[in-house]
PDB file of C-alpha atoms in Angstrom:
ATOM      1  CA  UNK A   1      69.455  90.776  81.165  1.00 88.00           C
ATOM      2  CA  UNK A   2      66.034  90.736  79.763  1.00 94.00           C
ATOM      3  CA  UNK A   3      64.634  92.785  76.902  1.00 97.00           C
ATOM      4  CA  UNK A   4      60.695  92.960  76.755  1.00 98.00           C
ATOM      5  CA  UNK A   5      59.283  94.503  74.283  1.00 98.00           C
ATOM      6  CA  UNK A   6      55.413  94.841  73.696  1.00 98.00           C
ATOM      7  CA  UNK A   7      52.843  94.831  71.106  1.00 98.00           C
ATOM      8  CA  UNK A   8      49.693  95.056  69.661  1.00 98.00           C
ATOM      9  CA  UNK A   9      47.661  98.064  71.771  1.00 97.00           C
ATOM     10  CA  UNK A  10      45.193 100.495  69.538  1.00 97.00           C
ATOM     11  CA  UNK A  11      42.054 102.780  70.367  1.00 98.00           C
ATOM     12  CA  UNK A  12      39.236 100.324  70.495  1.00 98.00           C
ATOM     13  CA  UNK A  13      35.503 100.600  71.233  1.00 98.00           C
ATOM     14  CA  UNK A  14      33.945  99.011  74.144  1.00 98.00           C
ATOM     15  CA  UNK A  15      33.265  95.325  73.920  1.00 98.00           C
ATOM     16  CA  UNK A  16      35.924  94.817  71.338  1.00 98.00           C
ATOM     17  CA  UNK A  17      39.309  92.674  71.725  1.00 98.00           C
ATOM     18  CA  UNK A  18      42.731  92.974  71.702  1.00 98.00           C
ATOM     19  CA  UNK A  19      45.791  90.839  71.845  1.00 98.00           C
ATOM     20  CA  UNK A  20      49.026  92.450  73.307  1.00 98.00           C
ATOM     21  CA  UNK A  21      52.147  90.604  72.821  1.00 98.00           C
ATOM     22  CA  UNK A  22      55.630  90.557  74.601  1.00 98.00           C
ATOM     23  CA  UNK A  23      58.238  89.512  73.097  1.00 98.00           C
ATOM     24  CA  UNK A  24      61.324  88.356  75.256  1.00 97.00           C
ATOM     25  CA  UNK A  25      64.865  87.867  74.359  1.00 93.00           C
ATOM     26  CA  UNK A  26      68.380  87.701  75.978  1.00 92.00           C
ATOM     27  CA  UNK A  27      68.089  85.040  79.068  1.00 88.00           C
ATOM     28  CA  UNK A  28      66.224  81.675  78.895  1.00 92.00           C
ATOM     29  CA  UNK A  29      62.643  82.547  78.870  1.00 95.00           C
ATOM     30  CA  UNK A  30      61.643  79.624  80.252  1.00 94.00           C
ATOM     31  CA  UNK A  31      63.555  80.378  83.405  1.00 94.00           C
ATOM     32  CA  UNK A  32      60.869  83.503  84.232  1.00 96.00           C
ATOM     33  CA  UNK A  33      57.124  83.938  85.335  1.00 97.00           C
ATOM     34  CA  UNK A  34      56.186  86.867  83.088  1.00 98.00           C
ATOM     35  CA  UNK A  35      53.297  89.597  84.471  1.00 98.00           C
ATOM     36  CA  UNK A  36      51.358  91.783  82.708  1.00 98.00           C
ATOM     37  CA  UNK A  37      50.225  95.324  84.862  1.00 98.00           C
ATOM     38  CA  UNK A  38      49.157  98.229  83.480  1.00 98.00           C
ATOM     39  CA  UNK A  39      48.731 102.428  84.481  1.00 98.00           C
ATOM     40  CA  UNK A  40      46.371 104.558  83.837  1.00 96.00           C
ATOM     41  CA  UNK A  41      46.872 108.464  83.754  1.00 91.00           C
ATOM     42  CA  UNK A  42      46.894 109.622  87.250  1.00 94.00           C
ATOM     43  CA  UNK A  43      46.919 106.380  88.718  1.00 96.00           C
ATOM     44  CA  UNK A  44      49.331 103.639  90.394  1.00 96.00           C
ATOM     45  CA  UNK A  45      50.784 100.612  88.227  1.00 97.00           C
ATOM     46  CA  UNK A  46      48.329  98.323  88.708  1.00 97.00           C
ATOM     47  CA  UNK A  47      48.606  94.392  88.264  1.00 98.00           C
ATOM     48  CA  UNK A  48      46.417  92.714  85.637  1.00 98.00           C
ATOM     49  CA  UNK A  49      47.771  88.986  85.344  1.00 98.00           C
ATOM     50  CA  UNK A  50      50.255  86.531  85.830  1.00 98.00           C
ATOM     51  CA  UNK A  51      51.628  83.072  84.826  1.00 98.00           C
ATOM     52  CA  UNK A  52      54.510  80.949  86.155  1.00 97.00           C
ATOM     53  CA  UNK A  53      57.133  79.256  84.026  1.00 96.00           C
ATOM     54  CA  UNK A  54      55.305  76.525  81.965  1.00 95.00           C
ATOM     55  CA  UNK A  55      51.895  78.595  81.549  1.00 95.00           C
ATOM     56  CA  UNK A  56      50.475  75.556  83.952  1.00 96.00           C
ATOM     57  CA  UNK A  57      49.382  78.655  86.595  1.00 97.00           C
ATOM     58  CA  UNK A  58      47.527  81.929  86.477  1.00 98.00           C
ATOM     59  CA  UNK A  59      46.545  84.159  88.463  1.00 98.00           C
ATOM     60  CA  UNK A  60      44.083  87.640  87.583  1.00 98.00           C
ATOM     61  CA  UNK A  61      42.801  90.516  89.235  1.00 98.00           C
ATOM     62  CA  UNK A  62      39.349  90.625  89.697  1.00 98.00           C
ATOM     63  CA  UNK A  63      38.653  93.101  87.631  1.00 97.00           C
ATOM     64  CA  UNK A  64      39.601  91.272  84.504  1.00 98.00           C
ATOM     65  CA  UNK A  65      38.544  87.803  85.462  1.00 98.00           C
ATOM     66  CA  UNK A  66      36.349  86.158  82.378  1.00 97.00           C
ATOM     67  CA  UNK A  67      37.464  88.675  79.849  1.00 98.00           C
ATOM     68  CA  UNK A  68      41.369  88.811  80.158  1.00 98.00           C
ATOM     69  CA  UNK A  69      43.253  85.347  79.085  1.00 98.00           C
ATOM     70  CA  UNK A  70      47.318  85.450  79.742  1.00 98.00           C
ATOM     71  CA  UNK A  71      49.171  83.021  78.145  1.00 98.00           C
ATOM     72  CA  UNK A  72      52.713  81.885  76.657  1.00 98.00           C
ATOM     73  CA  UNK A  73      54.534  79.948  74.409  1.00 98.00           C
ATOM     74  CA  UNK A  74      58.161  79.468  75.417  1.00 97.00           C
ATOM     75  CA  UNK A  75      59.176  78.019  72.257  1.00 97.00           C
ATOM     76  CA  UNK A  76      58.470  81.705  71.081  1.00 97.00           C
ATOM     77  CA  UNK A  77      59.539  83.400  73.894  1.00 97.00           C
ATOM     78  CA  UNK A  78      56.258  85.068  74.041  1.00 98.00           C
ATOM     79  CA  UNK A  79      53.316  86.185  76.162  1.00 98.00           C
ATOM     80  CA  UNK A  80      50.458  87.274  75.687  1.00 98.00           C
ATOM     81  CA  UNK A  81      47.348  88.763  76.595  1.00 98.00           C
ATOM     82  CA  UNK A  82      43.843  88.042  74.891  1.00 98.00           C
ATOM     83  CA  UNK A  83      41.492  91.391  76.396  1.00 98.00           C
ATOM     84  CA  UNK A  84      37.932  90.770  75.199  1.00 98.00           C
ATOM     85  CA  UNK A  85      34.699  92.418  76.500  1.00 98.00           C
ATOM     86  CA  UNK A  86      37.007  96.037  76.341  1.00 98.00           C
ATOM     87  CA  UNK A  87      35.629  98.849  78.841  1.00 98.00           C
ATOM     88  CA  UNK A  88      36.346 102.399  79.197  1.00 97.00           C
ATOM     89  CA  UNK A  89      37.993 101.519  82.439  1.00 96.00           C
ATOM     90  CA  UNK A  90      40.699  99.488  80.782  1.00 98.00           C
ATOM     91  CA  UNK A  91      42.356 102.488  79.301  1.00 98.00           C
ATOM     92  CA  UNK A  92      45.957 102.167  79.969  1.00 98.00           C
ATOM     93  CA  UNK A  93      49.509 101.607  79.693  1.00 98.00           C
ATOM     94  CA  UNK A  94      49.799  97.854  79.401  1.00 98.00           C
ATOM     95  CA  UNK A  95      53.613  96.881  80.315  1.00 98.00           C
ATOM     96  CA  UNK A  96      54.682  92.863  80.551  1.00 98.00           C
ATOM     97  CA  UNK A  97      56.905  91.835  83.027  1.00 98.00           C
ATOM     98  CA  UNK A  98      59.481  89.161  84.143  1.00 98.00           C
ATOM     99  CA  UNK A  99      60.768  87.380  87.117  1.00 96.00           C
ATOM    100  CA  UNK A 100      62.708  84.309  88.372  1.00 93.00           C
ATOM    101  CA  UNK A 101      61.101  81.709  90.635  1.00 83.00           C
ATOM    102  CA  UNK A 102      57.158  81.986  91.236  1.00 92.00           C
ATOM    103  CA  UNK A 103      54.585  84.036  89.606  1.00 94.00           C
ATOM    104  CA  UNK A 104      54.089  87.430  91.586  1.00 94.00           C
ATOM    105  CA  UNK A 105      51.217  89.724  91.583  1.00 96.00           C
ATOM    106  CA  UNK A 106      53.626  92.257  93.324  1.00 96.00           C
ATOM    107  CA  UNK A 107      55.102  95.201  90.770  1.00 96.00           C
ATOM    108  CA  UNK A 108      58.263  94.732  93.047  1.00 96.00           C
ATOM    109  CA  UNK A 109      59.083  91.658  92.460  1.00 96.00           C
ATOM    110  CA  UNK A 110      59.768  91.629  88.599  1.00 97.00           C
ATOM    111  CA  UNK A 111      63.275  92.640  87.516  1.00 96.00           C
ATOM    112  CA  UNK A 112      62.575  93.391  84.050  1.00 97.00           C
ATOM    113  CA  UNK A 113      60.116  95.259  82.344  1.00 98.00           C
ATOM    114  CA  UNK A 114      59.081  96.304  78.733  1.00 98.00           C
ATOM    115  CA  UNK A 115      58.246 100.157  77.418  1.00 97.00           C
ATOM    116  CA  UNK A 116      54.390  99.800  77.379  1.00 98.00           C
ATOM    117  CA  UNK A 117      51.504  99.717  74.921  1.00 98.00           C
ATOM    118  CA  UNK A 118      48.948 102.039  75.362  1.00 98.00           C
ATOM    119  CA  UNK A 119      45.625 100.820  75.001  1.00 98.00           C
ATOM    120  CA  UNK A 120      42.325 103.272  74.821  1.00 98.00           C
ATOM    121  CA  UNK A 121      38.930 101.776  74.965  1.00 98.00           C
ATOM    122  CA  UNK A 122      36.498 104.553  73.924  1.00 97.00           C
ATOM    123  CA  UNK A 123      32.600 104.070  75.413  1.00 93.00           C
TER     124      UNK A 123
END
């Protein structure tokens, strides 16, 4: 098992930042790509970024490209995700995600999830 548990979502303004973090514990976290998606009211889970085991490979939607950065630090068994350049459109539930082998842009595919930040960019 896998806990997630995320951090770090607020009501922001348009063009400002956040960092959400995810914070993993319980298996080897080193051992897991880790996803971030996100779901907005009304609307399908969508996927926002991914990164394989060693941070080496990322992947975005285009959507975010340029203003969304995922990272980790396995040391820390952390994730994280740097959102600059905020838009109205970003409002969501931001969840984190884990999964064994490759990195997956596929909801599907990730056994473990966290409860979800809520993020609200007001224009």
């Amino acid at each position: 098992q896998v806990q997630l548990v995320e951090s770090g979502g607020g009501l922001v303004q348009a063009g400002d930042s956040l960092r959400l973090s995810c914070a993993a514990s319980g298996r080897t976290f080193s051992d897991y790509a880790m996803g971030w998606f996100r779901q907005a009211p009304g609307k399908e889970r969508e996927f926002v970024a991914t990164i394989n085991w060693s941070g080496a490979s990322t992947y975005y939607v285009n959507s975010v490209k340029g203003r969304f950065t995922i990272s980790r630090d396995n040391a820390k068994n952390t994730v994280w995700l740097q959102m600059n350049s905020l838009k109205p459109e970003d409002t969501a539930v931001y969840y984190c995600a884990a999964k064994t082998t490759s990195y997956s842009s596929i909801a599907a595919a990730y056994d473990y999830w966290g409860q979800g930040t809520q993020v609200t960019v007001s224009s």
